[in-house]
Structures are given as C-alpha cells and as structure tokens.
mmCIF file of C-alpha atoms in Angstrom:
data_model
loop_
_atom_site.group_PDB
_atom_site.id
_atom_site.type_symbol
_atom_site.label_atom_id
_atom_site.label_comp_id
_atom_site.label_asym_id
_atom_site.label_seq_id
_atom_site.Cartn_x
_atom_site.Cartn_y
_atom_site.Cartn_z
ATOM 1 C CA ASP A 138 -0.062 0.004 -0.284
ATOM 2 C CA GLU A 139 1.571 3.546 -1.047
ATOM 3 C CA GLU A 140 0.560 6.337 1.167
ATOM 4 C CA ARG A 141 -0.630 9.489 -0.427
ATOM 5 C CA LEU A 142 2.607 12.386 -0.440
ATOM 6 C CA THR A 143 -0.135 15.031 0.251
ATOM 7 C CA PRO A 144 -3.422 14.963 2.060
ATOM 8 C CA ALA A 145 -6.351 14.977 -0.127
ATOM 9 C CA PRO A 146 -8.763 18.144 -0.103
ATOM 10 C CA LYS A 147 -11.670 18.140 1.975
ATOM 11 C CA ILE A 148 -15.192 19.351 1.429
ATOM 12 C CA ARG A 149 -16.549 21.421 3.729
ATOM 13 C CA VAL A 150 -20.108 22.479 3.843
ATOM 14 C CA GLY A 151 -20.622 26.206 3.525
ATOM 15 C CA ARG A 152 -24.417 26.935 3.519
ATOM 16 C CA ARG A 153 -27.162 24.423 4.302
ATOM 17 C CA GLY A 154 -31.148 23.906 5.136
ATOM 18 C CA THR A 155 -32.665 24.751 8.269
ATOM 19 C CA THR A 156 -33.457 20.824 8.959
ATOM 20 C CA VAL A 157 -29.880 19.601 7.444
ATOM 21 C CA ARG A 158 -27.987 18.101 9.673
ATOM 22 C CA VAL A 159 -24.060 17.854 8.986
ATOM 23 C CA SER A 160 -21.522 16.025 11.386
ATOM 24 C CA GLU A 161 -17.781 15.154 10.398
ATOM 25 C CA GLY A 162 -15.776 12.643 10.876
ATOM 26 C CA ASP A 163 -12.976 10.094 9.945
ATOM 27 C CA GLU A 164 -14.358 9.091 6.339
ATOM 28 C CA GLY A 165 -15.903 12.313 5.660
ATOM 29 C CA ILE A 166 -19.139 14.552 6.256
ATOM 30 C CA LEU A 167 -22.120 12.863 6.794
ATOM 31 C CA VAL A 168 -25.036 14.839 5.665
ATOM 32 C CA SER A 169 -28.926 14.202 6.909
ATOM 33 C CA GLY A 170 -31.993 15.411 7.554
ATOM 34 C CA MET A 171 -33.894 17.671 4.376
ATOM 35 C CA GLY A 172 -32.723 20.018 2.334
ATOM 36 C CA THR A 173 -29.642 20.805 0.618
ATOM 37 C CA ALA A 174 -26.073 21.457 1.650
ATOM 38 C CA ILE A 175 -23.624 23.143 -0.551
ATOM 39 C CA ALA A 176 -19.747 22.999 -0.201
ATOM 40 C CA ASP A 177 -18.176 26.037 0.987
ATOM 41 C CA THR A 178 -16.022 26.819 -1.918
ATOM 42 C CA VAL A 179 -16.624 27.446 -5.149
ATOM 43 C CA ILE A 180 -14.759 25.293 -8.075
ATOM 44 C CA GLU A 181 -12.129 27.323 -9.183
ATOM 45 C CA GLN A 182 -9.798 24.982 -10.654
ATOM 46 C CA ASP A 183 -10.444 23.689 -14.218
ATOM 47 C CA ALA A 184 -11.346 20.519 -13.402
ATOM 48 C CA ALA A 185 -12.509 18.443 -10.098
ATOM 49 C CA TYR A 186 -13.379 15.265 -8.882
ATOM 50 C CA TRP A 187 -15.855 14.185 -5.552
ATOM 51 C CA GLU A 188 -17.830 11.382 -4.371
ATOM 52 C CA VAL A 189 -20.442 10.700 -2.310
ATOM 53 C CA ARG A 190 -21.270 7.421 -0.744
ATOM 54 C CA VAL A 191 -25.349 6.628 0.051
ATOM 55 C CA VAL A 192 -25.344 5.779 3.606
ATOM 56 C CA GLU A 193 -29.406 5.660 3.303
ATOM 57 C CA PRO A 194 -31.215 6.344 0.171
ATOM 58 C CA GLY A 195 -34.188 7.016 2.592
ATOM 59 C CA ALA A 196 -36.880 8.857 0.356
ATOM 60 C CA GLY A 197 -34.419 10.025 -2.027
ATOM 61 C CA VAL A 198 -30.969 11.948 -2.375
ATOM 62 C CA GLN A 199 -29.680 14.588 -4.929
ATOM 63 C CA ILE A 200 -25.856 14.832 -5.676
ATOM 64 C CA GLY A 201 -24.234 17.544 -8.223
ATOM 65 C CA VAL A 202 -23.642 21.527 -8.456
ATOM 66 C CA SER A 203 -25.316 24.374 -7.561
ATOM 67 C CA TYR A 204 -24.794 28.207 -7.923
ATOM 68 C CA ALA A 205 -24.349 29.771 -4.471
ATOM 69 C CA LEU A 206 -28.121 29.040 -3.616
ATOM 70 C CA THR A 207 -29.529 31.094 0.066
ATOM 71 C CA GLY A 208 -33.162 31.065 1.727
ATOM 72 C CA HIS A 209 -35.968 28.959 0.286
ATOM 73 C CA LEU A 210 -33.900 27.242 -2.135
ATOM 74 C CA LEU A 211 -31.896 25.497 0.664
ATOM 75 C CA ASP A 212 -34.738 23.684 2.048
ATOM 76 C CA ALA A 213 -35.749 22.116 -1.131
ATOM 77 C CA GLN A 214 -33.971 19.666 -3.567
ATOM 78 C CA LEU A 215 -31.289 20.190 -5.833
ATOM 79 C CA GLY A 216 -31.784 19.854 -9.528
ATOM 80 C CA ASP A 217 -33.956 22.537 -11.079
ATOM 81 C CA LYS A 218 -31.779 22.922 -13.939
ATOM 82 C CA GLU A 219 -31.836 26.670 -13.297
ATOM 83 C CA ASN A 220 -29.732 26.959 -10.476
ATOM 84 C CA SER A 221 -28.654 23.602 -9.686
ATOM 85 C CA TRP A 222 -28.036 20.008 -11.689
ATOM 86 C CA SER A 223 -28.064 17.015 -9.923
ATOM 87 C CA ILE A 224 -29.067 13.396 -10.242
ATOM 88 C CA SER A 225 -31.265 11.089 -8.284
ATOM 89 C CA SER A 226 -30.600 7.525 -9.450
ATOM 90 C CA GLY A 227 -27.849 5.091 -11.534
ATOM 91 C CA ALA A 228 -27.248 4.694 -14.838
ATOM 92 C CA ASP A 229 -29.879 2.138 -15.454
ATOM 93 C CA GLY A 230 -32.586 4.291 -13.531
ATOM 94 C CA ALA A 231 -32.567 2.400 -10.389
ATOM 95 C CA PRO A 232 -32.834 4.566 -7.199
ATOM 96 C CA PHE A 233 -29.313 4.845 -5.630
ATOM 97 C CA ALA A 234 -28.651 1.816 -2.674
ATOM 98 C CA VAL A 235 -26.889 1.789 0.163
ATOM 99 C CA ASP A 236 -23.167 2.177 -0.290
ATOM 100 C CA ASP A 237 -23.337 3.114 -3.914
ATOM 101 C CA VAL A 238 -20.649 5.660 -4.619
ATOM 102 C CA ILE A 239 -21.063 8.656 -6.977
ATOM 103 C CA GLY A 240 -18.465 10.276 -8.480
ATOM 104 C CA VAL A 241 -18.919 13.838 -9.927
ATOM 105 C CA ALA A 242 -16.714 15.408 -12.321
ATOM 106 C CA TYR A 243 -16.730 19.105 -13.236
ATOM 107 C CA GLY A 244 -14.652 20.454 -15.487
ATOM 108 C CA GLN A 245 -14.904 24.346 -16.632
ATOM 109 C CA GLY A 246 -12.688 24.085 -19.719
ATOM 110 C CA ASP A 247 -14.535 20.831 -20.789
ATOM 111 C CA ILE A 248 -17.583 20.073 -22.897
ATOM 112 C CA PRO A 249 -19.310 18.389 -21.423
ATOM 113 C CA ASN A 250 -18.687 20.615 -17.990
ATOM 114 C CA LEU A 251 -20.321 18.045 -15.682
ATOM 115 C CA ARG A 252 -20.304 14.538 -15.425
ATOM 116 C CA TYR A 253 -21.624 11.583 -13.100
ATOM 117 C CA PHE A 254 -20.446 8.147 -12.107
ATOM 118 C CA HIS A 255 -22.500 5.508 -10.667
ATOM 119 C CA ASN A 256 -20.487 2.872 -9.136
ATOM 120 C CA ASN A 257 -17.520 4.187 -11.357
ATOM 121 C CA ILE A 258 -20.030 3.480 -14.351
ATOM 122 C CA PRO A 259 -20.670 6.659 -16.358
ATOM 123 C CA ILE A 260 -24.381 7.871 -16.133
ATOM 124 C CA GLU A 261 -24.229 9.145 -20.126
ATOM 125 C CA ASP A 262 -28.087 10.439 -19.755
ATOM 126 C CA ALA A 263 -27.314 12.885 -16.715
ATOM 127 C CA THR A 264 -24.060 14.503 -18.684
ATOM 128 C CA VAL A 265 -24.526 18.649 -18.678
ATOM 129 C CA LEU A 266 -23.043 20.477 -21.829
ATOM 130 C CA ARG A 267 -22.625 23.886 -20.155
ATOM 131 C CA ILE A 268 -23.086 25.241 -16.661
ATOM 132 C CA ARG A 269 -21.877 29.129 -16.514
ATOM 133 C CA GLY A 270 -20.810 30.894 -13.344
ATOM 134 C CA GLU A 271 -19.669 29.489 -10.379
ATOM 135 C CA GLY A 272 -20.246 26.156 -9.156
ATOM 136 C CA TYR A 273 -20.192 24.773 -5.910
ATOM 137 C CA PRO A 274 -20.421 20.982 -5.244
ATOM 138 C CA ALA A 275 -23.768 19.944 -3.580
ATOM 139 C CA VAL A 276 -26.057 17.468 -2.301
ATOM 140 C CA SER A 277 -29.759 17.128 -0.968
ATOM 141 C CA VAL A 278 -31.541 14.985 1.268
ATOM 142 C CA CYS A 279 -34.774 13.879 1.965
ATOM 143 C CA SER A 280 -36.631 12.168 4.935
ATOM 144 C CA ASP A 281 -34.128 9.619 6.041
ATOM 145 C CA ALA A 282 -31.814 9.620 3.596
ATOM 146 C CA GLN A 283 -28.128 10.130 4.968
ATOM 147 C CA LEU A 284 -25.112 10.611 2.167
ATOM 148 C CA LEU A 285 -21.714 10.839 3.360
ATOM 149 C CA TRP A 286 -19.399 13.533 1.403
ATOM 150 C CA VAL A 287 -15.702 12.135 0.891
#
C-alpha cells in the first residue's frame, strides 16, 4: 500500500437548509435531514472530482452542482436545472442503494462541463453540456436519507 504524499483536499459544508444536519468524521461529512447542503468553496480550478457514498437512500437524494443558493432554495432539493444540476438515480434508472458511490466530475474548460459516475460507471444521460458561472459541490437529502461526502 502506497501512502499519499499530500492529503486529499476536504470538502467542508458552507450553506445548508434549516433542517439539514451535518457531522464530520474520519470518513467524510455525513449529511442528513431534509434539504440541501453546499460546499463552502466555489470550484475554481479547471477540473474537479469528488465522491458521495449513499449511507441510506431514504425517500431520496440528489448529488450535483449548484450556484450559491440561499434562503428557501436550501430547504428544497437540488436539480431545477436553472440554479442546480443533480442526479437521483443510477445509469439504469434505478434509485441509489446503500453503499453506492456517486462520482462527480466538473470541468470548466471541458464540454460537457458536468459528468456523473455510479459505482464507476458513467451515467451518460445525466451529462450537462454547459454550466455558466460559479458552481459549488452540493447534495440534497430527503426524509431518512444519509449521504457521506468524501
């Protein structure tokens, strides 16, 4: 086993809905409750990649990218395709299950800008060609859902 020479950058939650719970642990950030959580840092580099593990799918989850949402938009779910872009199911259209890993690849210099992976399999139907402006990593949870942001 090789050790990393530099630690991987960590995502920290900036804004979140009023009933979204966030707890940081050794494996990542556990997000639960109801609503949206947004990373505290805009994606500034040309390309970024992060992963989210489904701990409990509950009534639904959304994983993706959003603008700097505020107010009531944080209490809602991601994916309106105007302020945020997200996925809620895998490549086969089936809902996410416990221990599924969702990868998000965001590249400002690439077309398409946003790609998703479900357990390392590309979700071609969810590709977003162009997002203009500053994007943030974001997740939404509903009811008993829990996501681990790693």
